[in-house]
PDB file of C-alpha atoms and ligand atoms in Angstrom:
ATOM      1  CA  MET N   1       0.149   0.035  -0.034  1.00  0.00           C
ATOM      2  CA  LYS N   2       1.727   2.957  -1.328  1.00  0.00           C
ATOM      3  CA  ILE N   3      -0.106   6.262  -0.458  1.00  0.00           C
ATOM      4  CA  ALA N   4       0.166   9.767  -0.081  1.00  0.00           C
ATOM      5  CA  LEU N   5      -1.745  12.188   2.234  1.00  0.00           C
ATOM      6  CA  PHE N   6      -2.496  15.593   0.432  1.00  0.00           C
ATOM      7  CA  GLY N   7      -3.830  18.858   1.770  1.00  0.00           C
ATOM      8  CA  PRO N   8      -2.910  22.410   3.029  1.00  0.00           C
ATOM      9  CA  PRO N   9      -1.150  23.146   5.925  1.00  0.00           C
ATOM     10  CA  GLY N  10      -3.251  22.013   9.016  1.00  0.00           C
ATOM     11  CA  ALA N  11      -5.247  20.101   7.207  1.00  0.00           C
ATOM     12  CA  GLY N  12      -4.562  17.047   9.445  1.00  0.00           C
ATOM     13  CA  LYS N  13      -2.025  15.181   7.136  1.00  0.00           C
ATOM     14  CA  GLY N  14       0.287  14.110  10.134  1.00  0.00           C
ATOM     15  CA  THR N  15      -2.380  13.294  12.526  1.00  0.00           C
ATOM     16  CA  GLN N  16      -4.297  11.111  10.246  1.00  0.00           C
ATOM     17  CA  SER N  17      -0.909   9.633   8.865  1.00  0.00           C
ATOM     18  CA  ARG N  18       0.171   8.835  12.436  1.00  0.00           C
ATOM     19  CA  LEU N  19      -2.933   6.926  13.356  1.00  0.00           C
ATOM     20  CA  ILE N  20      -3.124   4.880  10.098  1.00  0.00           C
ATOM     21  CA  SER N  21       0.705   4.017  10.168  1.00  0.00           C
ATOM     22  CA  ASP N  22      -0.255   2.423  13.693  1.00  0.00           C
ATOM     23  CA  LYS N  23      -3.643   0.568  12.088  1.00  0.00           C
ATOM     24  CA  PHE N  24      -1.737  -0.908   8.847  1.00  0.00           C
ATOM     25  CA  SER N  25       1.727  -1.150  10.332  1.00  0.00           C
ATOM     26  CA  ILE N  26       3.223   0.663   7.650  1.00  0.00           C
ATOM     27  CA  PRO N  27       5.655   3.909   8.069  1.00  0.00           C
ATOM     28  CA  SER N  28       4.589   7.416   7.972  1.00  0.00           C
ATOM     29  CA  ILE N  29       6.919   9.536   6.236  1.00  0.00           C
ATOM     30  CA  SER N  30       6.824  13.175   6.833  1.00  0.00           C
ATOM     31  CA  MET N  31       8.929  15.213   4.895  1.00  0.00           C
ATOM     32  CA  GLY N  32       8.672  18.151   7.302  1.00  0.00           C
ATOM     33  CA  ASP N  33       9.707  15.515   9.971  1.00  0.00           C
ATOM     34  CA  LEU N  34      12.692  14.625   7.999  1.00  0.00           C
ATOM     35  CA  LEU N  35      13.573  18.260   7.757  1.00  0.00           C
ATOM     36  CA  ARG N  36      13.049  18.867  11.001  1.00  0.00           C
ATOM     37  CA  ALA N  37      15.242  16.304  12.269  1.00  0.00           C
ATOM     38  CA  GLU N  38      17.813  17.995  10.071  1.00  0.00           C
ATOM     39  CA  VAL N  39      17.349  21.462  11.750  1.00  0.00           C
ATOM     40  CA  ARG N  40      17.519  20.134  15.442  1.00  0.00           C
ATOM     41  CA  LYS N  41      21.116  18.068  14.342  1.00  0.00           C
ATOM     42  CA  GLY N  42      22.147  21.152  12.926  1.00  0.00           C
ATOM     43  CA  THR N  43      23.511  19.785   9.857  1.00  0.00           C
ATOM     44  CA  VAL N  44      24.322  22.021   6.653  1.00  0.00           C
ATOM     45  CA  LEU N  45      21.279  20.580   4.983  1.00  0.00           C
ATOM     46  CA  GLY N  46      19.203  21.493   8.137  1.00  0.00           C
ATOM     47  CA  LYS N  47      20.669  25.213   8.115  1.00  0.00           C
ATOM     48  CA  GLU N  48      19.973  25.721   4.488  1.00  0.00           C
ATOM     49  CA  ALA N  49      16.357  24.001   4.653  1.00  0.00           C
ATOM     50  CA  LYS N  50      15.240  26.023   7.850  1.00  0.00           C
ATOM     51  CA  THR N  51      15.628  29.459   5.725  1.00  0.00           C
ATOM     52  CA  PHE N  52      13.048  28.369   3.450  1.00  0.00           C
ATOM     53  CA  MET N  53      10.889  26.632   6.506  1.00  0.00           C
ATOM     54  CA  ASP N  54      10.762  29.907   8.409  1.00  0.00           C
ATOM     55  CA  GLY N  55       9.782  31.991   5.601  1.00  0.00           C
ATOM     56  CA  GLY N  56       6.970  29.643   4.686  1.00  0.00           C
ATOM     57  CA  GLN N  57       8.676  28.559   1.354  1.00  0.00           C
ATOM     58  CA  LEU N  58       9.294  24.836  -0.197  1.00  0.00           C
ATOM     59  CA  VAL N  59      12.650  23.912   0.469  1.00  0.00           C
ATOM     60  CA  PRO N  60      14.307  23.120  -2.725  1.00  0.00           C
ATOM     61  CA  ASP N  61      13.851  19.796  -4.721  1.00  0.00           C
ATOM     62  CA  SER N  62      17.478  19.208  -4.993  1.00  0.00           C
ATOM     63  CA  VAL N  63      17.176  18.627  -0.953  1.00  0.00           C
ATOM     64  CA  VAL N  64      13.880  17.181  -0.496  1.00  0.00           C
ATOM     65  CA  ILE N  65      13.916  14.572  -3.250  1.00  0.00           C
ATOM     66  CA  GLY N  66      17.337  13.025  -2.321  1.00  0.00           C
ATOM     67  CA  MET N  67      15.944  12.698   1.177  1.00  0.00           C
ATOM     68  CA  LEU N  68      12.685  11.094   0.187  1.00  0.00           C
ATOM     69  CA  ARG N  69      14.799   8.570  -2.155  1.00  0.00           C
ATOM     70  CA  ASP N  70      16.958   7.701   0.922  1.00  0.00           C
ATOM     71  CA  ARG N  71      13.952   7.262   3.407  1.00  0.00           C
ATOM     72  CA  LEU N  72      12.090   5.081   0.932  1.00  0.00           C
ATOM     73  CA  GLN N  73      15.304   2.633   0.537  1.00  0.00           C
ATOM     74  CA  GLY N  74      14.810   1.824   4.534  1.00  0.00           C
ATOM     75  CA  GLY N  75      13.725  -2.174   4.558  1.00  0.00           C
ATOM     76  CA  ASP N  76      10.525  -0.798   6.550  1.00  0.00           C
ATOM     77  CA  CYS N  77       8.912   0.600   3.249  1.00  0.00           C
ATOM     78  CA  ASP N  78       8.994  -2.870   1.631  1.00  0.00           C
ATOM     79  CA  GLY N  79       5.541  -3.200   2.464  1.00  0.00           C
ATOM     80  CA  GLY N  80       4.044  -0.010   1.689  1.00  0.00           C
ATOM     81  CA  PHE N  81       4.216   3.402   3.351  1.00  0.00           C
ATOM     82  CA  ILE N  82       2.143   6.793   3.858  1.00  0.00           C
ATOM     83  CA  LEU N  83       3.792   9.893   2.417  1.00  0.00           C
ATOM     84  CA  ASP N  84       2.950  12.907   4.282  1.00  0.00           C
ATOM     85  CA  GLY N  85       3.883  16.208   2.730  1.00  0.00           C
ATOM     86  CA  PHE N  86       5.373  14.916  -0.433  1.00  0.00           C
ATOM     87  CA  PRO N  87       5.128  15.730  -3.193  1.00  0.00           C
ATOM     88  CA  ARG N  88       4.302  19.232  -2.902  1.00  0.00           C
ATOM     89  CA  ALA N  89       5.169  20.627  -6.375  1.00  0.00           C
ATOM     90  CA  ILE N  90       4.259  19.301  -9.987  1.00  0.00           C
ATOM     91  CA  SER N  91       8.282  18.724 -10.318  1.00  0.00           C
ATOM     92  CA  GLN N  92       8.058  16.719  -7.291  1.00  0.00           C
ATOM     93  CA  ALA N  93       5.365  14.657  -8.481  1.00  0.00           C
ATOM     94  CA  SER N  94       6.904  13.781 -11.852  1.00  0.00           C
ATOM     95  CA  VAL N  95       9.976  12.609 -10.403  1.00  0.00           C
ATOM     96  CA  LEU N  96       8.294  10.589  -7.485  1.00  0.00           C
ATOM     97  CA  ASP N  97       6.217   8.872 -10.503  1.00  0.00           C
ATOM     98  CA  GLU N  98       9.485   7.732 -12.103  1.00  0.00           C
ATOM     99  CA  PHE N  99      10.600   5.690  -9.071  1.00  0.00           C
ATOM    100  CA  VAL N 100       7.101   5.069  -7.242  1.00  0.00           C
ATOM    101  CA  LYS N 101       3.648   4.283  -8.409  1.00  0.00           C
ATOM    102  CA  LEU N 102       0.979   5.471  -5.796  1.00  0.00           C
ATOM    103  CA  ASP N 103      -1.853   3.505  -5.255  1.00  0.00           C
ATOM    104  CA  ALA N 104      -4.076   6.474  -3.873  1.00  0.00           C
ATOM    105  CA  VAL N 105      -3.542  10.127  -3.314  1.00  0.00           C
ATOM    106  CA  ILE N 106      -5.870  11.360  -0.655  1.00  0.00           C
ATOM    107  CA  ASN N 107      -6.880  14.812  -0.352  1.00  0.00           C
ATOM    108  CA  LEU N 108      -7.986  16.305   2.771  1.00  0.00           C
ATOM    109  CA  SER N 109     -10.055  19.311   1.708  1.00  0.00           C
ATOM    110  CA  VAL N 110     -10.563  21.874   4.625  1.00  0.00           C
ATOM    111  CA  ALA N 111     -11.986  25.521   4.476  1.00  0.00           C
ATOM    112  CA  ASP N 112      -9.454  28.061   4.882  1.00  0.00           C
ATOM    113  CA  ARG N 113     -11.087  29.580   7.913  1.00  0.00           C
ATOM    114  CA  PHE N 114     -10.181  26.435   9.999  1.00  0.00           C
ATOM    115  CA  LEU N 115      -6.841  26.057   8.927  1.00  0.00           C
ATOM    116  CA  ILE N 116      -5.084  29.022  10.835  1.00  0.00           C
ATOM    117  CA  PRO N 117      -6.524  28.462  14.262  1.00  0.00           C
ATOM    118  CA  ARG N 118      -5.624  24.711  13.735  1.00  0.00           C
ATOM    119  CA  ILE N 119      -2.231  25.688  13.206  1.00  0.00           C
ATOM    120  CA  THR N 120      -1.431  28.525  15.704  1.00  0.00           C
ATOM    121  CA  GLU N 121      -2.896  26.498  18.515  1.00  0.00           C
ATOM    122  CA  ARG N 122      -1.202  23.297  17.182  1.00  0.00           C
ATOM    123  CA  ARG N 123       1.725  21.862  20.009  1.00  0.00           C
ATOM    124  CA  MET N 124       4.298  19.399  18.999  1.00  0.00           C
ATOM    125  CA  CYS N 125       5.863  16.803  20.502  1.00  0.00           C
ATOM    126  CA  PRO N 126       9.393  16.191  19.635  1.00  0.00           C
ATOM    127  CA  CYS N 127       8.346  12.665  18.705  1.00  0.00           C
ATOM    128  CA  GLY N 128       5.977  13.852  16.018  1.00  0.00           C
ATOM    129  CA  THR N 129       2.715  13.551  17.798  1.00  0.00           C
ATOM    130  CA  ALA N 130       0.754  16.680  17.014  1.00  0.00           C
ATOM    131  CA  TYR N 131      -1.942  18.100  19.660  1.00  0.00           C
ATOM    132  CA  HIS N 132      -4.287  20.946  19.307  1.00  0.00           C
ATOM    133  CA  LEU N 133      -4.948  23.159  22.538  1.00  0.00           C
ATOM    134  CA  ILE N 134      -8.584  22.988  21.733  1.00  0.00           C
ATOM    135  CA  PHE N 135      -9.739  20.405  19.448  1.00  0.00           C
ATOM    136  CA  ASN N 136      -7.198  17.315  20.590  1.00  0.00           C
ATOM    137  CA  PRO N 137      -5.434  18.616  24.122  1.00  0.00           C
ATOM    138  CA  PRO N 138      -2.947  16.366  25.761  1.00  0.00           C
ATOM    139  CA  ILE N 139      -4.178  14.526  29.078  1.00  0.00           C
ATOM    140  CA  THR N 140      -1.723  16.859  31.066  1.00  0.00           C
ATOM    141  CA  PRO N 141      -1.436  20.084  29.481  1.00  0.00           C
ATOM    142  CA  GLY N 142       2.184  20.770  27.963  1.00  0.00           C
ATOM    143  CA  ILE N 143       3.243  16.964  28.007  1.00  0.00           C
ATOM    144  CA  CYS N 144       3.071  14.401  25.601  1.00  0.00           C
ATOM    145  CA  ASP N 145       0.418  11.455  26.190  1.00  0.00           C
ATOM    146  CA  ASP N 146       2.575   8.954  24.122  1.00  0.00           C
ATOM    147  CA  CYS N 147       6.227   9.590  25.607  1.00  0.00           C
ATOM    148  CA  GLY N 148       5.861  12.066  28.375  1.00  0.00           C
ATOM    149  CA  GLN N 149       8.073  14.632  26.352  1.00  0.00           C
ATOM    150  CA  LYS N 150       7.604  18.506  26.956  1.00  0.00           C
ATOM    151  CA  LEU N 151       5.477  20.000  23.909  1.00  0.00           C
ATOM    152  CA  TYR N 152       6.478  22.984  21.813  1.00  0.00           C
ATOM    153  CA  GLN N 153       5.517  25.129  19.082  1.00  0.00           C
ATOM    154  CA  ARG N 154       6.877  25.134  15.816  1.00  0.00           C
ATOM    155  CA  ASP N 155       8.773  27.878  14.618  1.00  0.00           C
ATOM    156  CA  ASP N 156       6.867  28.410  11.357  1.00  0.00           C
ATOM    157  CA  ASP N 157       3.255  28.199  13.304  1.00  0.00           C
ATOM    158  CA  THR N 158       2.832  31.900  13.510  1.00  0.00           C
ATOM    159  CA  LYS N 159       0.136  33.614  11.772  1.00  0.00           C
ATOM    160  CA  GLU N 160       2.397  35.469   9.427  1.00  0.00           C
ATOM    161  CA  THR N 161       4.096  32.432   8.155  1.00  0.00           C
ATOM    162  CA  VAL N 162       1.259  30.459   8.365  1.00  0.00           C
ATOM    163  CA  LEU N 163      -0.435  32.937   5.723  1.00  0.00           C
ATOM    164  CA  LYS N 164       2.706  32.551   3.357  1.00  0.00           C
ATOM    165  CA  ARG N 165       2.330  28.961   3.712  1.00  0.00           C
ATOM    166  CA  LEU N 166      -1.213  28.827   2.419  1.00  0.00           C
ATOM    167  CA  GLU N 167      -0.186  31.204  -0.443  1.00  0.00           C
ATOM    168  CA  VAL N 168       2.302  28.894  -1.481  1.00  0.00           C
ATOM    169  CA  TYR N 169       0.024  25.975  -1.220  1.00  0.00           C
ATOM    170  CA  SER N 170      -2.196  27.579  -3.534  1.00  0.00           C
ATOM    171  CA  LYS N 171       0.185  28.243  -6.098  1.00  0.00           C
ATOM    172  CA  GLN N 172       2.650  25.587  -5.974  1.00  0.00           C
ATOM    173  CA  THR N 173       1.093  22.672  -4.491  1.00  0.00           C
ATOM    174  CA  LYS N 174      -2.515  22.620  -5.410  1.00  0.00           C
ATOM    175  CA  PRO N 175      -2.155  21.819  -8.889  1.00  0.00           C
ATOM    176  CA  VAL N 176      -0.602  18.665  -7.893  1.00  0.00           C
ATOM    177  CA  LEU N 177      -4.339  17.460  -7.479  1.00  0.00           C
ATOM    178  CA  GLU N 178      -4.639  17.536 -11.105  1.00  0.00           C
ATOM    179  CA  PHE N 179      -1.519  15.383 -11.994  1.00  0.00           C
ATOM    180  CA  TYR N 180      -3.162  12.422  -9.718  1.00  0.00           C
ATOM    181  CA  ARG N 181      -6.722  13.039 -10.924  1.00  0.00           C
ATOM    182  CA  GLU N 182      -5.354  12.548 -14.279  1.00  0.00           C
ATOM    183  CA  LYS N 183      -3.818   9.390 -13.224  1.00  0.00           C
ATOM    184  CA  GLY N 184      -7.194   8.091 -11.715  1.00  0.00           C
ATOM    185  CA  VAL N 185      -5.824   7.580  -8.296  1.00  0.00           C
ATOM    186  CA  LEU N 186      -7.105  10.784  -6.557  1.00  0.00           C
ATOM    187  CA  ARG N 187      -9.506  10.180  -3.598  1.00  0.00           C
ATOM    188  CA  GLU N 188     -11.247  12.810  -1.596  1.00  0.00           C
ATOM    189  CA  ILE N 189     -12.211  13.333   2.064  1.00  0.00           C
ATOM    190  CA  ASP N 190     -13.944  16.034   3.849  1.00  0.00           C
ATOM    191  CA  GLY N 191     -11.341  17.296   6.106  1.00  0.00           C
ATOM    192  CA  ASN N 192     -13.742  19.727   7.986  1.00  0.00           C
ATOM    193  CA  LYS N 193     -14.993  16.854  10.365  1.00  0.00           C
ATOM    194  CA  SER N 194     -13.773  15.522  13.559  1.00  0.00           C
ATOM    195  CA  ILE N 195     -10.257  13.673  13.568  1.00  0.00           C
ATOM    196  CA  ALA N 196     -12.321  10.251  14.448  1.00  0.00           C
ATOM    197  CA  CYS N 197     -14.533  10.684  11.542  1.00  0.00           C
ATOM    198  CA  ILE N 198     -11.929  11.489   9.013  1.00  0.00           C
ATOM    199  CA  ARG N 199      -9.859   8.514  10.352  1.00  0.00           C
ATOM    200  CA  ARG N 200     -13.003   6.218   9.745  1.00  0.00           C
ATOM    201  CA  ALA N 201     -13.258   7.582   6.086  1.00  0.00           C
ATOM    202  CA  LEU N 202      -9.447   6.987   5.794  1.00  0.00           C
ATOM    203  CA  ILE N 203      -9.583   3.345   6.541  1.00  0.00           C
ATOM    204  CA  GLU N 204     -12.618   2.611   4.364  1.00  0.00           C
ATOM    205  CA  ILE N 205     -10.612   3.941   1.214  1.00  0.00           C
ATOM    206  CA  LEU N 206      -7.503   2.144   2.349  1.00  0.00           C
ATOM    207  CA  ASN N 207      -9.643  -1.020   2.834  1.00  0.00           C
ATOM    208  CA  SER N 208     -11.172  -0.764  -0.583  1.00  0.00           C
ATOM    209  CA  LEU N 209      -7.783  -0.383  -2.309  1.00  0.00           C
ATOM    210  CA  PRO N 210      -6.683  -3.771  -4.530  1.00  0.00           C
ATOM    211  CA  ARG N 211      -3.809  -5.698  -2.443  1.00  0.00           C
TER     212      ARG N 211
HETATM  213  P1  AP5 T   1       4.935  20.352   6.873  1.00  0.00           P
HETATM  214  O1  AP5 T   1       5.471  19.679   8.267  1.00  0.00           O
HETATM  215  O2  AP5 T   1       4.800  18.864   6.268  1.00  0.00           O
HETATM  216  O3  AP5 T   1       4.144  21.275   7.146  1.00  0.00           O
HETATM  217  P2  AP5 T   1       2.581  21.509   6.387  1.00  0.00           P
HETATM  218  O4  AP5 T   1       2.261  20.650   5.196  1.00  0.00           O
HETATM  219  O5  AP5 T   1       2.404  22.861   6.270  1.00  0.00           O
HETATM  220  O6  AP5 T   1       1.365  20.908   7.457  1.00  0.00           O
HETATM  221  P3  AP5 T   1       1.150  20.984   8.450  1.00  0.00           P
HETATM  222  O7  AP5 T   1       2.489  20.018   9.586  1.00  0.00           O
HETATM  223  O8  AP5 T   1       1.293  22.287   9.342  1.00  0.00           O
HETATM  224  O9  AP5 T   1      -0.137  20.315   9.050  1.00  0.00           O
HETATM  225  P4  AP5 T   1      -0.855  18.960   8.762  1.00  0.00           P
HETATM  226  O10 AP5 T   1      -1.651  18.573   7.777  1.00  0.00           O
HETATM  227  O11 AP5 T   1       0.149  17.762   9.174  1.00  0.00           O
HETATM  228  O12 AP5 T   1      -1.797  18.820  10.040  1.00  0.00           O
HETATM  229  P5  AP5 T   1      -1.793  18.361  11.741  1.00  0.00           P
HETATM  230  O13 AP5 T   1      -2.339  16.793  11.588  1.00  0.00           O
HETATM  231  O14 AP5 T   1      -0.577  18.677  12.095  1.00  0.00           O
HETATM  232  O15 AP5 T   1       6.159  20.973   6.634  1.00  0.00           O
HETATM  233  C1  AP5 T   1       6.733  22.151   6.917  1.00  0.00           C
HETATM  234  C2  AP5 T   1       7.608  22.907   6.112  1.00  0.00           C
HETATM  235  O16 AP5 T   1       8.557  21.764   5.710  1.00  0.00           O
HETATM  236  C3  AP5 T   1       7.006  23.481   4.825  1.00  0.00           C
HETATM  237  O17 AP5 T   1       6.502  24.664   4.961  1.00  0.00           O
HETATM  238  C4  AP5 T   1       8.209  23.541   3.854  1.00  0.00           C
HETATM  239  O18 AP5 T   1       9.244  24.567   4.214  1.00  0.00           O
HETATM  240  C5  AP5 T   1       9.134  22.284   4.107  1.00  0.00           C
HETATM  241  N1  AP5 T   1       8.513  20.989   3.411  1.00  0.00           N
HETATM  242  C6  AP5 T   1       7.755  19.840   3.755  1.00  0.00           C
HETATM  243  N2  AP5 T   1       7.693  19.182   2.919  1.00  0.00           N
HETATM  244  C7  AP5 T   1       8.109  19.549   1.572  1.00  0.00           C
HETATM  245  C8  AP5 T   1       8.300  19.528   0.241  1.00  0.00           C
HETATM  246  N3  AP5 T   1       7.907  17.972  -0.055  1.00  0.00           N
HETATM  247  N4  AP5 T   1       9.088  20.135  -0.578  1.00  0.00           N
HETATM  248  C9  AP5 T   1       9.823  21.223  -0.416  1.00  0.00           C
HETATM  249  N5  AP5 T   1       9.285  21.571   0.952  1.00  0.00           N
HETATM  250  C10 AP5 T   1       8.665  20.924   1.896  1.00  0.00           C
HETATM  251  O19 AP5 T   1      -3.039  19.209  12.414  1.00  0.00           O
HETATM  252  C11 AP5 T   1      -2.972  20.358  12.332  1.00  0.00           C
HETATM  253  C12 AP5 T   1      -3.464  20.803  13.958  1.00  0.00           C
HETATM  254  O20 AP5 T   1      -4.850  20.693  13.843  1.00  0.00           O
HETATM  255  C13 AP5 T   1      -3.032  20.005  14.881  1.00  0.00           C
HETATM  256  O21 AP5 T   1      -3.149  21.109  16.180  1.00  0.00           O
HETATM  257  C14 AP5 T   1      -4.166  18.916  15.123  1.00  0.00           C
HETATM  258  O22 AP5 T   1      -4.040  18.240  16.264  1.00  0.00           O
HETATM  259  C15 AP5 T   1      -5.178  19.570  14.755  1.00  0.00           C
HETATM  260  N6  AP5 T   1      -6.327  18.919  14.104  1.00  0.00           N
HETATM  261  C16 AP5 T   1      -5.806  17.673  13.045  1.00  0.00           C
HETATM  262  N7  AP5 T   1      -7.242  17.238  12.633  1.00  0.00           N
HETATM  263  C17 AP5 T   1      -7.921  17.833  13.377  1.00  0.00           C
HETATM  264  C18 AP5 T   1      -9.563  17.942  12.851  1.00  0.00           C
HETATM  265  N8  AP5 T   1     -10.035  17.127  12.043  1.00  0.00           N
HETATM  266  N9  AP5 T   1     -10.299  18.825  13.466  1.00  0.00           N
HETATM  267  C19 AP5 T   1      -9.952  19.699  14.457  1.00  0.00           C
HETATM  268  N10 AP5 T   1      -8.409  19.891  14.683  1.00  0.00           N
HETATM  269  C20 AP5 T   1      -7.566  18.905  14.035  1.00  0.00           C
END
């Protein structure tokens, strides 16, 4: 099962991808998490990527495509994977299509008015779990339910950067939907609903895919 979750910043890609990863025992590969790991390690690549991420821009293809290729070669991807945040431009989709044929690209469509509050009130755990102060709070405020680490707010989760990210999504990422529609693998889910509702819809789609 090779799938990609698609949608604007704050659509719930990371949240759903982690839930589905557990359910189907396939890895969730978040390009944002891979990049943030490089930033935390202070690598040259991480320093270059941070400038783009903090400005709400896409990190260049020359960086992200190589990272994705390396990650997909991990033995844990043999039985399938879920991509979260890749591809994000037609150029990325075209290259990906040369070495991986996706079984489904699932678009979480969410009204713009919900996206900014979802992001500005998100709190992250270093382990990758996302919380929301209102819609999905941790049991103990400020602490991850899964691993007990302290939650933090992402540097790019300010209102100003979110607006830029939404603009970049609209101009550079949204056109990728047509690419997959033409290939007949695009599926749609109403991402305005609750986390549990979306998870159920996603499982239904995944169970309907040919194995
Ligand atoms: P990335 O980390 O991928 O950020 P993003 O795509 O902007 O998406 P988010 O992580 O903000 O949102 P999400 O859809 O995962 O939502 P989440 O589940 O957390 O990328 C960051 C940066 O890295 C990019 O800006 C770019 O610079 C770079 N980058 C990454 N990939 C790249 C690529 N391919 N090419 C070039 N550059 C790249 O949910 C959001 C919040 O809402 C959470 O608080 C959650 O608890 C809550 N929530 C989730 N679902 C619901 C729901 N149904 N109802 C209510 N609340 C909900």
